[in-house]
Coordinates of C-alpha atoms in Angstrom, one line a residue:
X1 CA -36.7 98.5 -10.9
X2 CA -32.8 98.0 -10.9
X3 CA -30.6 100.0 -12.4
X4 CA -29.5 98.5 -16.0
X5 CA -26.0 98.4 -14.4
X6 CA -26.7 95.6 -11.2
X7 CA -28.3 94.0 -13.8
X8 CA -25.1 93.7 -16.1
X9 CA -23.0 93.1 -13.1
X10 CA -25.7 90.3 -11.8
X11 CA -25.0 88.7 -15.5
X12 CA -21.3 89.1 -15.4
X13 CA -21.0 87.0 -11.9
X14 CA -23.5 84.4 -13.4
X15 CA -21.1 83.8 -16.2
X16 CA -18.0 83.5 -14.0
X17 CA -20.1 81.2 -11.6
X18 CA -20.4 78.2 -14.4
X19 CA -19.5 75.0 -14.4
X20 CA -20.2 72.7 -12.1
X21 CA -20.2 68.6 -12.5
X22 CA -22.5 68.9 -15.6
X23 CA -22.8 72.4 -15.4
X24 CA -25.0 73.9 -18.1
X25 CA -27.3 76.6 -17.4
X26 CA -28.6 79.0 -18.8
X27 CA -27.5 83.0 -18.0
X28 CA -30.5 84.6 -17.9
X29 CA -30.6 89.1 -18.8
X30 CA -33.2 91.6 -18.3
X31 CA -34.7 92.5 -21.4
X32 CA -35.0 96.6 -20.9
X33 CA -38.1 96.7 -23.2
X34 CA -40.3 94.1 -21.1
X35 CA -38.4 94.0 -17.5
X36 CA -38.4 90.1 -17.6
X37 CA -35.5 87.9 -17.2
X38 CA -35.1 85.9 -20.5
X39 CA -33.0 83.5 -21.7
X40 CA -29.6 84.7 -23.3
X41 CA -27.2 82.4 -24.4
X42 CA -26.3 78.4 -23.3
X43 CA -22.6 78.3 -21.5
X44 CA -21.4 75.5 -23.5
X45 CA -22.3 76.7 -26.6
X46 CA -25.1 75.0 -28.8
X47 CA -27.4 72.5 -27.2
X48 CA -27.2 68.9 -28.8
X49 CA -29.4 66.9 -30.3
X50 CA -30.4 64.1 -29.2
X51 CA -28.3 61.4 -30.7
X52 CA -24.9 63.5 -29.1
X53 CA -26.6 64.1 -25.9
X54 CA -26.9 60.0 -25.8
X55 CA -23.4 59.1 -27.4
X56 CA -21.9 61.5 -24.8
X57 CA -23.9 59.6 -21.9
X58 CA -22.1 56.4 -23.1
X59 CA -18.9 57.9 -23.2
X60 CA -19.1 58.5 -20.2
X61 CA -20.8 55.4 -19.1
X62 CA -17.6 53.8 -20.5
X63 CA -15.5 55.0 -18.2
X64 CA -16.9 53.0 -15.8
X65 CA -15.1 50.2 -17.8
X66 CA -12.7 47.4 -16.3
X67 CA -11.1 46.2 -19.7
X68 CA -7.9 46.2 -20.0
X69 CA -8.0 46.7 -23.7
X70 CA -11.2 48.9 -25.0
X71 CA -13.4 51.0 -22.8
X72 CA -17.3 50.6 -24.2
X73 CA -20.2 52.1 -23.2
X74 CA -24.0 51.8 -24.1
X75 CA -27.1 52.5 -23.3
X76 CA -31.1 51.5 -24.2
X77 CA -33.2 54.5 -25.1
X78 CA -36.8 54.9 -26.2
X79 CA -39.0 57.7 -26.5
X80 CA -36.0 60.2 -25.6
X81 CA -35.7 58.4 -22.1
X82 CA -32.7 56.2 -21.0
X83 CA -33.9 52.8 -20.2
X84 CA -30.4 50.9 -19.2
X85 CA -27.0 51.6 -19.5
X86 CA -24.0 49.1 -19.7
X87 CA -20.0 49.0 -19.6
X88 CA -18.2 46.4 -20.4
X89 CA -16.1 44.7 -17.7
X90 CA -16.6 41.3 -15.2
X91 CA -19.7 39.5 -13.9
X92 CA -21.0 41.4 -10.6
X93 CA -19.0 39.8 -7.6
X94 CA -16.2 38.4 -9.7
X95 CA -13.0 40.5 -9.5
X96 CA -12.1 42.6 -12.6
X97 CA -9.3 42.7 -14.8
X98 CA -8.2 46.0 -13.3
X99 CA -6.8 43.8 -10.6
X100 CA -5.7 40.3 -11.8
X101 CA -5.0 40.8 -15.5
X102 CA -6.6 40.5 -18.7
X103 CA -6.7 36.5 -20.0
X104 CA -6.6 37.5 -23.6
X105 CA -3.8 39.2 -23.1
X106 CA -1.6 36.2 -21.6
X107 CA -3.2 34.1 -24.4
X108 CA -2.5 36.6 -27.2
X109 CA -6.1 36.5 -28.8
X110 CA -6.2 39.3 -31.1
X111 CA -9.2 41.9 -30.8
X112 CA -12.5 40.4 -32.3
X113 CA -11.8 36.8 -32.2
X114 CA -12.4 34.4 -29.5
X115 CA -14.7 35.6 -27.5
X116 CA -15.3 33.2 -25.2
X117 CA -11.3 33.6 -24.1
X118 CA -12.7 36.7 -21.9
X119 CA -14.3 36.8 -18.1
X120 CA -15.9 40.2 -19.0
X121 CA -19.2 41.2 -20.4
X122 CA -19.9 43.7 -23.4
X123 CA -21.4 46.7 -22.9
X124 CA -24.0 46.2 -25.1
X125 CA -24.8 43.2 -23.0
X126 CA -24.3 44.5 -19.8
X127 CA -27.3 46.9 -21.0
X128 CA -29.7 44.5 -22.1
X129 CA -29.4 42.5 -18.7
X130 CA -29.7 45.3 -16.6
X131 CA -32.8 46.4 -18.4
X132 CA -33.8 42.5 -17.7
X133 CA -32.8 42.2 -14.3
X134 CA -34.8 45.5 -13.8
X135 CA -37.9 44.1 -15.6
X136 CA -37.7 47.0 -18.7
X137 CA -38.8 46.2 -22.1
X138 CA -36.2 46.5 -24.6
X139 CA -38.2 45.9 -27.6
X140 CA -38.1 48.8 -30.3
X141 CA -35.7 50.7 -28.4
X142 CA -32.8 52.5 -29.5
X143 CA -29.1 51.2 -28.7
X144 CA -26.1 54.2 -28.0
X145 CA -22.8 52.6 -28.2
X146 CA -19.3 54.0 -28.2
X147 CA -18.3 51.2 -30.6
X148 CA -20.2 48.7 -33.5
X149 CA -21.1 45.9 -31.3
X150 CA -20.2 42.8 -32.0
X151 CA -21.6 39.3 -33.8
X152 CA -22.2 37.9 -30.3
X153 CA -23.8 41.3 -29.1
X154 CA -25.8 41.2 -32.6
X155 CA -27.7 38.4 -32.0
X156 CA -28.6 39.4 -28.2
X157 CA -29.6 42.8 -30.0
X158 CA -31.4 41.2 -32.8
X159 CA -33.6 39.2 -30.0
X160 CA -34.0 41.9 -27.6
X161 CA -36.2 43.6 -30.3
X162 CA -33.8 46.7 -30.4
X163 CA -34.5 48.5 -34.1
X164 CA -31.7 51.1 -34.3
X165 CA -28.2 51.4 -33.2
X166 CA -26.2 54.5 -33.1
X167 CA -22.5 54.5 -32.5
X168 CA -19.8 56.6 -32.3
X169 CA -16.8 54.5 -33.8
X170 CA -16.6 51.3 -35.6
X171 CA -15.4 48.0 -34.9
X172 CA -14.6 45.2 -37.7
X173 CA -17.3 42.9 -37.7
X174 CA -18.3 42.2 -41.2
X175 CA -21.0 39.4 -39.7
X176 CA -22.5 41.7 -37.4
X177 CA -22.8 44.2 -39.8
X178 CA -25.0 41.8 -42.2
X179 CA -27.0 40.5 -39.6
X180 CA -28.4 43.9 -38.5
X181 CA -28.7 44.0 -42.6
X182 CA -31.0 40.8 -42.8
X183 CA -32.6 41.8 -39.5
X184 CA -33.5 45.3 -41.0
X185 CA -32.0 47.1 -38.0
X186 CA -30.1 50.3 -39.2
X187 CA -27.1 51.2 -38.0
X188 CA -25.6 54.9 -38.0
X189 CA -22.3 55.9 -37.5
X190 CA -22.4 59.7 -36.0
X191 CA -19.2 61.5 -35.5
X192 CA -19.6 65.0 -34.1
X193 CA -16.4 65.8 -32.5

């Protein structure tokens, strides 16, 4: 048996050793009155729940983002497992905004109209091909999104056979908003920073 003090010093050097690319662990102490190593404390502080640990996955799917205007990430989820996950930006193999310029932008079409006026994808769609393209049912999943998608993403929602949509900010789309009303998917807003 070690003397109590390695054993503090073995915890101190654990706790200066975190970090990491998604580093969370978990420092592990003796516990004097059994001699096993048990779990002390997590790093980072409290361990999310679910619908945080999936928001923060689409933040940082969003970053992945080519739009010159709005970052967006999202993701599929069902049973607690990530199914797809999409950003919005250009068509694979067409050059991205990042490089030649956003359209809207020369044409002045405000945010939320015009749609069309736009050589990227959604997120939200972006997700639900990629689950497609990868042969994944979407149907009762769960969508993640950084933002309220949109009327246009709605309907590929709606049809996709996605029941639930969590977001972390909104976006003014009063249309969208009653189509997920008539098509009895909820829609939460969850803002935990």
């Amino acid at each position: 048996m070690r003397p109590i003090s390695s054993v503090c010093a073995k915890d101190q050097r654990i706790k200066e050793n975190q970090g990491g690319a998604l580093g969370r662990r978990i420092i592990r102490k003796r516990n004097d009155m059994t001699g096993k190593n048990v779990p002390s404390q997590n790093v980072l502080g409290t361990r999310p729940d679910w619908d945080t640990y999936f928001l923060d996955i689409v933040d940082l799917v969003s970053r992945r983002s080519t739009c010159l205007r709005r970052a967006v990430g999202a993701g599929l989820v069902r049973d607690k497992r990530i199914l797809a996950t999409g950003y919005n930006g250009a068509p694979s193999k067409l050059q991205h905004c990042l490089d030649i310029g956003c359209l809207r932008e020369q044409l002045q079409v405000p945010s939320g109209e015009r749609h069309e006026l736009c050589r990227g994808l959604h997120a939200e769609q972006n997700a639900i091909i990629q689950a497609a393209l990868h042969g994944v049912s979407t149907k009762d999943a769960t969508l993640y999104c950084t933002n309220h998608p949109c009327v246009i993403c709605a309907k590929m929602i709606i049809n996709a056979g996605i029941t639930h949509i969590v977001i972390r900010n909104g976006y003014s789309d009063k249309l969208a908003a009653e189509m997920f009303k008539e098509a009895a998917i909820s829609v939460v807003q969850f803002n935990n920073f």
